[in-house]
mmCIF file of C-alpha atoms in Angstrom:
data_model
loop_
_atom_site.group_PDB
_atom_site.id
_atom_site.type_symbol
_atom_site.label_atom_id
_atom_site.label_comp_id
_atom_site.label_asym_id
_atom_site.label_seq_id
_atom_site.Cartn_x
_atom_site.Cartn_y
_atom_site.Cartn_z
ATOM 1 C CA GLN A 1 -17.018 8.225 -0.227
ATOM 2 C CA GLN A 2 -13.861 7.538 -1.213
ATOM 3 C CA GLN A 3 -12.967 5.579 1.896
ATOM 4 C CA VAL A 4 -12.557 1.780 1.906
ATOM 5 C CA LYS A 5 -13.330 0.545 5.134
ATOM 6 C CA GLN A 6 -11.361 -2.744 6.760
ATOM 7 C CA SER A 7 -12.081 -5.092 9.600
ATOM 8 C CA PRO A 8 -10.759 -6.256 12.097
ATOM 9 C CA GLN A 9 -7.767 -4.469 12.807
ATOM 10 C CA SER A 10 -6.017 -7.579 13.864
ATOM 11 C CA LEU A 11 -7.135 -11.301 14.143
ATOM 12 C CA ILE A 12 -5.451 -14.350 15.504
ATOM 13 C CA VAL A 13 -6.455 -17.758 13.792
ATOM 14 C CA GLN A 14 -5.432 -21.564 14.898
ATOM 15 C CA LYS A 15 -3.366 -23.188 12.449
ATOM 16 C CA GLY A 16 -5.859 -24.906 10.145
ATOM 17 C CA GLY A 17 -8.492 -22.427 10.561
ATOM 18 C CA ILE A 18 -10.063 -19.913 8.274
ATOM 19 C CA SER A 19 -9.121 -16.475 8.485
ATOM 20 C CA ILE A 20 -11.675 -13.911 7.300
ATOM 21 C CA ILE A 21 -10.848 -10.139 6.647
ATOM 22 C CA ASN A 22 -13.828 -7.805 5.622
ATOM 23 C CA CYS A 23 -13.602 -4.520 3.589
ATOM 24 C CA ALA A 24 -16.730 -2.204 2.751
ATOM 25 C CA TYR A 25 -16.794 0.939 0.420
ATOM 26 C CA GLU A 26 -19.118 3.413 -0.688
ATOM 27 C CA ASN A 27 -18.121 4.400 -3.929
ATOM 28 C CA THR A 28 -19.885 2.589 -6.582
ATOM 29 C CA ALA A 29 -17.575 3.558 -9.390
ATOM 30 C CA PHE A 30 -14.831 1.186 -7.873
ATOM 31 C CA ASP A 31 -14.491 -1.574 -10.194
ATOM 32 C CA TYR A 32 -11.239 -3.003 -8.961
ATOM 33 C CA PHE A 33 -10.578 -4.600 -5.586
ATOM 34 C CA PRO A 34 -7.032 -5.960 -5.051
ATOM 35 C CA TRP A 35 -5.898 -7.481 -1.698
ATOM 36 C CA TYR A 36 -2.156 -6.968 -0.740
ATOM 37 C CA GLN A 37 -0.141 -8.562 1.680
ATOM 38 C CA GLN A 38 2.688 -7.538 3.715
ATOM 39 C CA PHE A 39 5.371 -9.119 5.487
ATOM 40 C CA PRO A 40 7.794 -7.507 8.370
ATOM 41 C CA GLY A 41 10.296 -5.540 6.703
ATOM 42 C CA LYS A 42 8.825 -5.587 3.181
ATOM 43 C CA GLY A 43 6.621 -3.698 1.063
ATOM 44 C CA PRO A 44 3.083 -4.953 0.230
ATOM 45 C CA ALA A 45 2.734 -7.511 -2.582
ATOM 46 C CA LEU A 46 -0.565 -7.948 -4.695
ATOM 47 C CA LEU A 47 -2.028 -11.092 -3.407
ATOM 48 C CA ILE A 48 -5.226 -11.751 -5.372
ATOM 49 C CA ALA A 49 -7.891 -9.350 -7.048
ATOM 50 C CA ILE A 50 -11.233 -9.251 -8.254
ATOM 51 C CA ARG A 51 -13.515 -7.098 -10.599
ATOM 52 C CA PRO A 52 -17.308 -6.867 -9.757
ATOM 53 C CA ASP A 53 -18.569 -8.897 -12.833
ATOM 54 C CA VAL A 54 -17.900 -11.990 -10.493
ATOM 55 C CA SER A 55 -18.735 -12.886 -6.889
ATOM 56 C CA GLU A 56 -15.934 -14.794 -6.136
ATOM 57 C CA LYS A 57 -12.137 -15.731 -7.197
ATOM 58 C CA LYS A 58 -10.345 -18.222 -5.768
ATOM 59 C CA GLU A 59 -6.190 -18.931 -5.833
ATOM 60 C CA GLY A 60 -5.184 -21.615 -3.991
ATOM 61 C CA ARG A 61 -5.902 -21.078 -0.453
ATOM 62 C CA PHE A 62 -6.956 -17.343 -1.075
ATOM 63 C CA THR A 63 -10.603 -16.426 -2.045
ATOM 64 C CA ILE A 64 -11.830 -13.237 -2.498
ATOM 65 C CA SER A 65 -15.618 -13.047 -1.951
ATOM 66 C CA PHE A 66 -17.797 -9.799 -3.506
ATOM 67 C CA ASN A 67 -20.886 -8.642 -2.434
ATOM 68 C CA LYS A 68 -21.902 -5.811 -5.151
ATOM 69 C CA SER A 69 -25.283 -4.844 -3.128
ATOM 70 C CA ALA A 70 -23.561 -4.699 -0.168
ATOM 71 C CA LYS A 71 -20.733 -2.871 -1.281
ATOM 72 C CA GLN A 72 -18.418 -5.459 0.628
ATOM 73 C CA PHE A 73 -15.829 -7.702 -0.288
ATOM 74 C CA SER A 74 -13.804 -10.063 1.984
ATOM 75 C CA LEU A 75 -10.630 -12.433 1.804
ATOM 76 C CA HIS A 76 -11.006 -15.747 3.126
ATOM 77 C CA ILE A 77 -7.819 -17.914 3.718
ATOM 78 C CA MET A 78 -8.444 -21.558 3.723
ATOM 79 C CA ASP A 79 -6.167 -23.869 6.380
ATOM 80 C CA SER A 80 -4.803 -20.912 7.586
ATOM 81 C CA GLN A 81 -0.692 -21.637 8.069
ATOM 82 C CA PRO A 82 1.674 -19.655 10.485
ATOM 83 C CA GLY A 83 3.527 -18.647 7.262
ATOM 84 C CA ASP A 84 0.317 -16.766 6.541
ATOM 85 C CA SER A 85 1.058 -14.308 9.453
ATOM 86 C CA ALA A 86 1.172 -11.001 7.790
ATOM 87 C CA THR A 87 -0.744 -7.681 7.532
ATOM 88 C CA TYR A 88 -3.309 -7.676 4.830
ATOM 89 C CA PHE A 89 -4.335 -4.729 2.915
ATOM 90 C CA CYS A 90 -7.776 -4.357 0.953
ATOM 91 C CA ALA A 91 -7.787 -1.490 -1.729
ATOM 92 C CA ALA A 92 -10.410 -0.042 -4.487
ATOM 93 C CA SER A 93 -10.041 1.951 -7.751
ATOM 94 C CA LYS A 94 -12.302 3.250 -10.290
ATOM 95 C CA GLY A 95 -10.001 1.652 -12.762
ATOM 96 C CA SER A 96 -6.793 1.903 -14.539
ATOM 97 C CA ASN A 97 -6.892 5.637 -14.281
ATOM 98 C CA TYR A 98 -7.544 6.203 -10.981
ATOM 99 C CA GLN A 99 -5.254 5.789 -7.903
ATOM 100 C CA LEU A 100 -5.743 2.780 -5.354
ATOM 101 C CA ILE A 101 -7.659 3.618 -2.247
ATOM 102 C CA TRP A 102 -6.411 1.847 1.058
ATOM 103 C CA GLY A 103 -7.872 0.192 4.001
ATOM 104 C CA ALA A 104 -6.373 0.316 7.254
ATOM 105 C CA GLY A 105 -4.711 -3.064 7.445
ATOM 106 C CA THR A 106 -5.472 -6.064 9.223
ATOM 107 C CA LYS A 107 -2.527 -7.739 11.342
ATOM 108 C CA LEU A 108 -3.309 -11.493 11.027
ATOM 109 C CA ILE A 109 -1.412 -13.935 13.619
ATOM 110 C CA ILE A 110 -1.808 -17.733 13.080
ATOM 111 C CA LYS A 111 -1.004 -19.407 16.085
ATOM 112 C CA PRO A 112 0.624 -23.052 15.355
ATOM 113 C CA GLY B 1 15.003 -3.602 -13.249
ATOM 114 C CA ALA B 2 13.060 -6.874 -11.827
ATOM 115 C CA GLY B 3 11.391 -5.034 -9.360
ATOM 116 C CA VAL B 4 11.316 -1.595 -7.449
ATOM 117 C CA SER B 5 14.700 -0.605 -5.710
ATOM 118 C CA GLN B 6 14.686 1.987 -2.890
ATOM 119 C CA SER B 7 17.872 3.271 -1.332
ATOM 120 C CA PRO B 8 19.076 3.459 1.453
ATOM 121 C CA SER B 9 17.285 0.812 3.225
ATOM 122 C CA ASN B 10 18.036 1.825 6.411
ATOM 123 C CA LYS B 11 18.739 5.782 7.456
ATOM 124 C CA VAL B 12 19.320 7.445 10.780
ATOM 125 C CA THR B 13 19.565 11.101 10.704
ATOM 126 C CA GLU B 14 20.087 13.781 13.358
ATOM 127 C CA LYS B 15 17.148 16.081 13.833
ATOM 128 C CA GLY B 16 17.413 19.193 11.723
ATOM 129 C CA LYS B 17 19.300 17.517 9.165
ATOM 130 C CA ASP B 18 17.957 17.112 5.549
ATOM 131 C CA VAL B 19 17.602 13.343 3.721
ATOM 132 C CA GLU B 20 17.050 12.400 0.072
ATOM 133 C CA LEU B 21 15.322 8.946 -0.472
ATOM 134 C CA ARG B 22 15.736 7.279 -3.550
ATOM 135 C CA CYS B 23 13.166 5.076 -5.705
ATOM 136 C CA ASP B 24 14.078 3.085 -8.907
ATOM 137 C CA PRO B 25 10.915 2.025 -10.405
ATOM 138 C CA ILE B 26 10.114 -0.987 -12.834
ATOM 139 C CA SER B 27 11.006 -0.270 -16.455
ATOM 140 C CA GLY B 28 8.134 0.885 -18.565
ATOM 141 C CA HIS B 29 5.701 1.627 -15.706
ATOM 142 C CA THR B 30 4.672 5.287 -16.192
ATOM 143 C CA ALA B 31 3.105 5.679 -12.459
ATOM 144 C CA LEU B 32 5.314 6.173 -9.230
ATOM 145 C CA TYR B 33 4.216 6.722 -5.462
ATOM 146 C CA TRP B 34 5.609 7.197 -2.408
ATOM 147 C CA TYR B 35 3.984 6.239 0.857
ATOM 148 C CA ARG B 36 4.963 6.539 4.260
ATOM 149 C CA GLN B 37 4.319 4.025 6.853
ATOM 150 C CA SER B 38 4.511 4.368 10.885
ATOM 151 C CA LEU B 39 5.062 1.470 12.886
ATOM 152 C CA GLY B 40 2.226 -1.068 12.738
ATOM 153 C CA GLN B 41 0.083 1.323 10.979
ATOM 154 C CA GLY B 42 -1.405 1.551 7.404
ATOM 155 C CA LEU B 43 -0.313 3.369 4.099
ATOM 156 C CA GLU B 44 -0.218 7.209 4.300
ATOM 157 C CA PHE B 45 0.115 8.691 0.897
ATOM 158 C CA LEU B 46 2.250 11.281 0.105
ATOM 159 C CA ILE B 47 2.942 11.930 -3.699
ATOM 160 C CA TYR B 48 2.102 10.424 -7.120
ATOM 161 C CA PHE B 49 3.777 11.104 -10.648
ATOM 162 C CA GLN B 50 2.141 9.834 -13.795
ATOM 163 C CA GLY B 51 4.319 10.088 -17.149
ATOM 164 C CA ASN B 52 4.695 13.696 -17.791
ATOM 165 C CA SER B 53 1.821 15.110 -15.757
ATOM 166 C CA ALA B 54 1.934 17.467 -12.927
ATOM 167 C CA PRO B 55 2.351 15.264 -9.826
ATOM 168 C CA ASP B 56 -0.476 15.117 -7.206
ATOM 169 C CA LYS B 57 1.021 16.404 -3.981
ATOM 170 C CA SER B 58 -1.815 16.302 -2.135
ATOM 171 C CA GLY B 59 -0.581 13.838 0.534
ATOM 172 C CA LEU B 60 2.442 15.674 1.401
ATOM 173 C CA PRO B 61 2.230 16.618 5.267
ATOM 174 C CA SER B 62 4.338 19.871 5.163
ATOM 175 C CA ASP B 63 6.628 21.767 2.821
ATOM 176 C CA ARG B 64 9.471 20.242 4.303
ATOM 177 C CA PHE B 65 8.875 17.476 2.038
ATOM 178 C CA SER B 66 9.189 17.592 -1.743
ATOM 179 C CA ALA B 67 9.658 15.000 -4.407
ATOM 180 C CA GLU B 68 10.646 14.829 -8.110
ATOM 181 C CA ARG B 69 10.860 12.293 -10.672
ATOM 182 C CA THR B 70 13.662 12.753 -13.424
ATOM 183 C CA GLY B 71 13.111 11.760 -16.756
ATOM 184 C CA GLY B 72 10.042 9.783 -15.971
ATOM 185 C CA SER B 73 12.369 6.974 -14.168
ATOM 186 C CA VAL B 74 13.870 7.062 -10.685
ATOM 187 C CA SER B 75 12.229 9.506 -8.065
ATOM 188 C CA THR B 76 13.948 11.319 -4.987
ATOM 189 C CA LEU B 77 11.887 12.040 -1.870
ATOM 190 C CA THR B 78 13.539 14.816 0.089
ATOM 191 C CA ILE B 79 12.698 15.637 3.671
ATOM 192 C CA GLN B 80 14.161 19.063 4.753
ATOM 193 C CA ARG B 81 14.834 20.036 8.508
ATOM 194 C CA THR B 82 13.845 16.400 9.769
ATOM 195 C CA GLN B 83 11.781 15.966 12.930
ATOM 196 C CA GLN B 84 11.433 12.846 15.140
ATOM 197 C CA GLU B 85 7.660 12.476 13.996
ATOM 198 C CA ASP B 86 9.316 11.773 10.208
ATOM 199 C CA SER B 87 10.560 8.639 11.484
ATOM 200 C CA ALA B 88 8.980 5.683 9.646
ATOM 201 C CA VAL B 89 9.213 3.383 6.661
ATOM 202 C CA TYR B 90 8.932 5.186 3.314
ATOM 203 C CA LEU B 91 7.695 3.041 0.625
ATOM 204 C CA CYS B 92 7.809 3.577 -3.050
ATOM 205 C CA ALA B 93 5.553 1.664 -5.831
ATOM 206 C CA SER B 94 5.281 1.765 -9.440
ATOM 207 C CA SER B 95 2.532 0.614 -11.729
ATOM 208 C CA ARG B 96 1.678 0.359 -15.456
ATOM 209 C CA GLY B 97 -1.756 2.058 -14.944
ATOM 210 C CA GLN B 98 -2.773 4.195 -12.027
ATOM 211 C CA GLY B 99 -4.957 1.675 -10.216
ATOM 212 C CA VAL B 100 -4.009 -1.681 -11.061
ATOM 213 C CA GLY B 101 -0.864 -3.935 -10.164
ATOM 214 C CA TYR B 102 1.272 -1.445 -7.780
ATOM 215 C CA THR B 103 4.772 -3.160 -7.283
ATOM 216 C CA PHE B 104 6.379 -1.672 -3.610
ATOM 217 C CA GLY B 105 10.099 -1.653 -3.264
ATOM 218 C CA SER B 106 11.015 -2.722 0.329
ATOM 219 C CA GLY B 107 11.078 0.963 1.798
ATOM 220 C CA THR B 108 13.569 2.940 3.376
ATOM 221 C CA ARG B 109 13.460 2.693 7.621
ATOM 222 C CA LEU B 110 14.016 6.585 8.390
ATOM 223 C CA THR B 111 14.753 6.962 12.090
ATOM 224 C CA VAL B 112 15.368 10.870 13.149
ATOM 225 C CA VAL B 113 17.323 10.747 16.628
#
């Protein structure tokens, strides 16, 4: 029940295309869903996050879509660029008093 | 400081030796985490400190691993009698609360030869 399942494990997208990464969870007590971006040689960095009171959050080319009934959330990267090539992690927590539970990561490659 | 600082950035050690990895969290962050990341893999939770509470050591893979956090700030992860399977990047993160706003350091790349 504590797991967050992330897919796909790896993804190749042409420049200008839409990259989509999906995550699913079981624990309905989760109420915070962040996405982290990690470049080689660096630690993960917070990219965007959503709480379950909204179905979508957009920041620039990055959008989180949240489906509470399906217990799924996804990251969409519009107009994907080679600089977006990185590993992306989804995560979830029950709020500020509990640790983040991490997905396994998706390695995204944007082909020029 | 402005970010989470980890040292050393790289460490090569001989099998059987002990190593110490240091993490200096963001000032005011009460929560501190250690993770391990093997090449191309996800984040493996090791240990978590929250304020003055007893640490959550549930992720430590063996009794060769230990960590301490002095004065609620700097943390040291110690690996005794290192093995080749300990080779990985060790990441430290801190946050103001447990479940939100983790800031990671750049990690220490440990290579055991």
